[in-house]
GROMACS .gro file of C-alpha atoms in nm:
model
  197
    1UNK     CA    1   9.671  15.365   8.189
    2UNK     CA    2   9.669  14.980   8.090
    3UNK     CA    3  10.039  14.890   7.969
    4UNK     CA    4  10.104  14.598   7.699
    5UNK     CA    5  10.067  14.536   7.333
    6UNK     CA    6   9.693  14.506   7.239
    7UNK     CA    7   9.542  14.232   7.030
    8UNK     CA    8   9.268  14.309   6.736
    9UNK     CA    9   8.989  14.318   7.010
   10UNK     CA   10   9.191  14.571   7.212
   11UNK     CA   11   9.304  14.339   7.491
   12UNK     CA   12   9.669  14.249   7.562
   13UNK     CA   13   9.770  13.946   7.363
   14UNK     CA   14   9.904  13.650   7.521
   15UNK     CA   15  10.246  13.656   7.620
   16UNK     CA   16  10.271  14.022   7.544
   17UNK     CA   17  10.348  14.194   7.891
   18UNK     CA   18  10.682  14.147   8.063
   19UNK     CA   19  10.504  13.926   8.329
   20UNK     CA   20  10.347  13.679   8.108
   21UNK     CA   21  10.624  13.488   7.953
   22UNK     CA   22  10.699  13.140   8.103
   23UNK     CA   23  11.038  13.110   8.248
   24UNK     CA   24  11.244  12.790   8.312
   25UNK     CA   25  11.189  12.628   8.649
   26UNK     CA   26  10.876  12.823   8.708
   27UNK     CA   27  10.528  12.759   8.764
   28UNK     CA   28  10.194  12.882   8.720
   29UNK     CA   29  10.208  13.070   9.060
   30UNK     CA   30  10.516  13.247   8.954
   31UNK     CA   31  10.377  13.366   8.669
   32UNK     CA   32  10.065  13.493   8.818
   33UNK     CA   33  10.256  13.659   9.080
   34UNK     CA   34  10.471  13.861   8.806
   35UNK     CA   35  10.145  13.971   8.664
   36UNK     CA   36  10.021  14.113   8.961
   37UNK     CA   37  10.350  14.272   9.053
   38UNK     CA   38  10.314  14.454   8.710
   39UNK     CA   39   9.926  14.576   8.811
   40UNK     CA   40   9.979  14.633   9.194
   41UNK     CA   41  10.367  14.679   9.258
   42UNK     CA   42  10.304  14.795   9.628
   43UNK     CA   43  10.109  14.478   9.721
   44UNK     CA   44  10.274  14.171   9.876
   45UNK     CA   45  10.155  13.856   9.705
   46UNK     CA   46  10.372  13.615   9.940
   47UNK     CA   47  10.067  13.425  10.051
   48UNK     CA   48  10.019  13.321   9.699
   49UNK     CA   49  10.342  13.144   9.682
   50UNK     CA   50  10.216  12.899   9.958
   51UNK     CA   51   9.853  12.903   9.972
   52UNK     CA   52   9.795  12.974   9.609
   53UNK     CA   53  10.014  12.636   9.551
   54UNK     CA   54   9.854  12.454   9.782
   55UNK     CA   55   9.509  12.546   9.605
   56UNK     CA   56   9.670  12.451   9.251
   57UNK     CA   57   9.806  12.124   9.384
   58UNK     CA   58   9.446  12.039   9.525
   59UNK     CA   59   9.316  12.111   9.199
   60UNK     CA   60   9.589  11.904   9.019
   61UNK     CA   61   9.555  11.585   9.198
   62UNK     CA   62   9.167  11.601   9.281
   63UNK     CA   63   9.061  11.433   8.921
   64UNK     CA   64   9.287  11.167   8.970
   65UNK     CA   65   9.174  11.094   9.323
   66UNK     CA   66   8.816  11.102   9.251
   67UNK     CA   67   8.854  10.885   8.921
   68UNK     CA   68   9.022  10.623   9.188
   69UNK     CA   69   8.712  10.613   9.387
   70UNK     CA   70   8.531  10.616   9.086
   71UNK     CA   71   8.683  10.290   8.975
   72UNK     CA   72   8.531  10.139   9.310
   73UNK     CA   73   8.187  10.271   9.281
   74UNK     CA   74   8.261  10.559   9.513
   75UNK     CA   75   8.251  10.921   9.534
   76UNK     CA   76   8.480  11.096   9.753
   77UNK     CA   77   8.241  11.160  10.014
   78UNK     CA   78   8.131  10.799  10.045
   79UNK     CA   79   8.495  10.671  10.061
   80UNK     CA   80   8.547  10.913  10.339
   81UNK     CA   81   8.257  10.760  10.531
   82UNK     CA   82   8.370  10.375  10.493
   83UNK     CA   83   8.715  10.487  10.531
   84UNK     CA   84   8.659  10.675  10.842
   85UNK     CA   85   8.481  10.341  10.992
   86UNK     CA   86   8.739  10.108  10.874
   87UNK     CA   87   9.032  10.329  11.069
   88UNK     CA   88   8.834  10.345  11.376
   89UNK     CA   89   8.929   9.995  11.422
   90UNK     CA   90   8.709   9.669  11.533
   91UNK     CA   91   8.424   9.656  11.561
   92UNK     CA   92   8.412   9.934  11.311
   93UNK     CA   93   8.109  10.095  11.469
   94UNK     CA   94   8.042  10.475  11.529
   95UNK     CA   95   7.764  10.686  11.607
   96UNK     CA   96   7.620  10.942  11.340
   97UNK     CA   97   7.739  11.203  11.578
   98UNK     CA   98   8.088  11.081  11.599
   99UNK     CA   99   8.076  11.049  11.203
  100UNK     CA  100   7.984  11.401  11.109
  101UNK     CA  101   8.191  11.539  11.358
  102UNK     CA  102   8.485  11.333  11.211
  103UNK     CA  103   8.401  11.447  10.878
  104UNK     CA  104   8.328  11.810  10.932
  105UNK     CA  105   7.976  11.769  10.736
  106UNK     CA  106   7.608  11.842  10.841
  107UNK     CA  107   7.379  11.557  10.982
  108UNK     CA  108   7.168  11.572  10.693
  109UNK     CA  109   7.475  11.530  10.422
  110UNK     CA  110   7.567  11.243  10.656
  111UNK     CA  111   7.237  11.087  10.610
  112UNK     CA  112   7.240  11.107  10.244
  113UNK     CA  113   7.563  10.926  10.209
  114UNK     CA  114   7.476  10.648  10.464
  115UNK     CA  115   7.158  10.601  10.273
  116UNK     CA  116   7.341  10.505   9.951
  117UNK     CA  117   7.631  10.315  10.133
  118UNK     CA  118   7.356  10.100  10.318
  119UNK     CA  119   7.188  10.028   9.968
  120UNK     CA  120   7.502   9.926   9.853
  121UNK     CA  121   7.549   9.694  10.150
  122UNK     CA  122   7.871   9.864  10.263
  123UNK     CA  123   7.740   9.999  10.582
  124UNK     CA  124   7.416   9.912  10.803
  125UNK     CA  125   7.253  10.087  11.092
  126UNK     CA  126   7.167   9.904  11.403
  127UNK     CA  127   7.047  10.006  11.720
  128UNK     CA  128   7.269  10.084  12.025
  129UNK     CA  129   7.256   9.787  12.279
  130UNK     CA  130   7.308  10.060  12.546
  131UNK     CA  131   7.004  10.275  12.448
  132UNK     CA  132   6.757  10.146  12.198
  133UNK     CA  133   6.665  10.488  12.071
  134UNK     CA  134   7.009  10.555  11.953
  135UNK     CA  135   7.171  10.452  11.622
  136UNK     CA  136   7.504  10.311  11.543
  137UNK     CA  137   7.668  10.290  11.204
  138UNK     CA  138   7.851   9.966  11.115
  139UNK     CA  139   8.087   9.876  10.854
  140UNK     CA  140   8.000   9.543  10.671
  141UNK     CA  141   8.254   9.300  10.574
  142UNK     CA  142   8.211   9.405  10.219
  143UNK     CA  143   8.258   9.783  10.306
  144UNK     CA  144   8.576   9.691  10.519
  145UNK     CA  145   8.718   9.505  10.238
  146UNK     CA  146   8.633   9.790   9.976
  147UNK     CA  147   8.760  10.076  10.204
  148UNK     CA  148   9.094   9.903  10.237
  149UNK     CA  149   9.135   9.829   9.868
  150UNK     CA  150   9.045  10.174   9.733
  151UNK     CA  151   9.285  10.317  10.011
  152UNK     CA  152   9.575  10.126   9.884
  153UNK     CA  153   9.497  10.222   9.544
  154UNK     CA  154   9.466  10.584   9.642
  155UNK     CA  155   9.794  10.584   9.800
  156UNK     CA  156   9.964  10.407   9.528
  157UNK     CA  157   9.838  10.680   9.286
  158UNK     CA  158   9.904  10.970   9.521
  159UNK     CA  159  10.270  10.872   9.568
  160UNK     CA  160  10.313  10.924   9.196
  161UNK     CA  161  10.245  11.257   9.238
  162UNK     CA  162  10.542  11.299   9.498
  163UNK     CA  163  10.811  11.173   9.265
  164UNK     CA  164  10.948  11.489   9.214
  165UNK     CA  165  11.062  11.533   9.572
  166UNK     CA  166  11.321  11.299   9.748
  167UNK     CA  167  11.258  11.155  10.086
  168UNK     CA  168  11.420  11.409  10.285
  169UNK     CA  169  11.225  11.705  10.086
  170UNK     CA  170  10.900  11.513  10.160
  171UNK     CA  171  10.965  11.500  10.523
  172UNK     CA  172  11.066  11.857  10.544
  173UNK     CA  173  10.746  11.974  10.356
  174UNK     CA  174  10.545  11.733  10.573
  175UNK     CA  175  10.687  11.913  10.861
  176UNK     CA  176  10.630  12.255  10.736
  177UNK     CA  177  10.260  12.169  10.634
  178UNK     CA  178  10.184  12.028  10.987
  179UNK     CA  179  10.301  12.338  11.153
  180UNK     CA  180  10.114  12.572  10.913
  181UNK     CA  181   9.769  12.382  10.927
  182UNK     CA  182   9.821  12.355  11.330
  183UNK     CA  183   9.860  12.724  11.335
  184UNK     CA  184   9.573  12.806  11.140
  185UNK     CA  185   9.354  12.548  11.322
  186UNK     CA  186   9.470  12.685  11.660
  187UNK     CA  187   9.373  13.049  11.526
  188UNK     CA  188   9.062  12.949  11.398
  189UNK     CA  189   8.967  12.766  11.757
  190UNK     CA  190   9.059  13.085  11.950
  191UNK     CA  191   8.830  13.288  11.746
  192UNK     CA  192   8.541  13.042  11.806
  193UNK     CA  193   8.608  13.037  12.194
  194UNK     CA  194   8.637  13.425  12.165
  195UNK     CA  195   8.287  13.445  11.987
  196UNK     CA  196   8.118  13.205  12.233
  197UNK     CA  197   8.247  13.419  12.510
   0.00000   0.00000   0.00000
């Protein structure tokens, strides 16, 4: 039997149940966990406290990041391509295989991005001097300049979202996130090795 006051349509009204109210100092994830605690009191929702917040954080900042790149005529995927080339260092050349491995996308997905960027004059494809059958992707001067300008603007924009944390808190959070991500990556790599074996 469901608990809580029902509205005219027979469903519980907003804020009617004990777990629905907003509480000072708490966020959206706290509210979701309280609601689940009422419905499934035997279930430990601690993963939501971390991964749920990571997911919500991504959703909150994504529109601003995408808008920043759009101001430079790029979508997120296109920026990732020219940024990958830019941070690779001179002469800003990579093979398509190196690129889609770094970007973790399919070769087909990369091809579409390269087509758009080449048309915009931000990258060019050229034959490898070592193997005429191989292709290299090169960042043009315009592409290098745009990648740097867009990245500088993006970093300034993202720094705004960190204002709630002081320097020590940011450093501590970065350390913990690095540890969590490294652990997940190691587990996934181990699982892939076992599947291949």
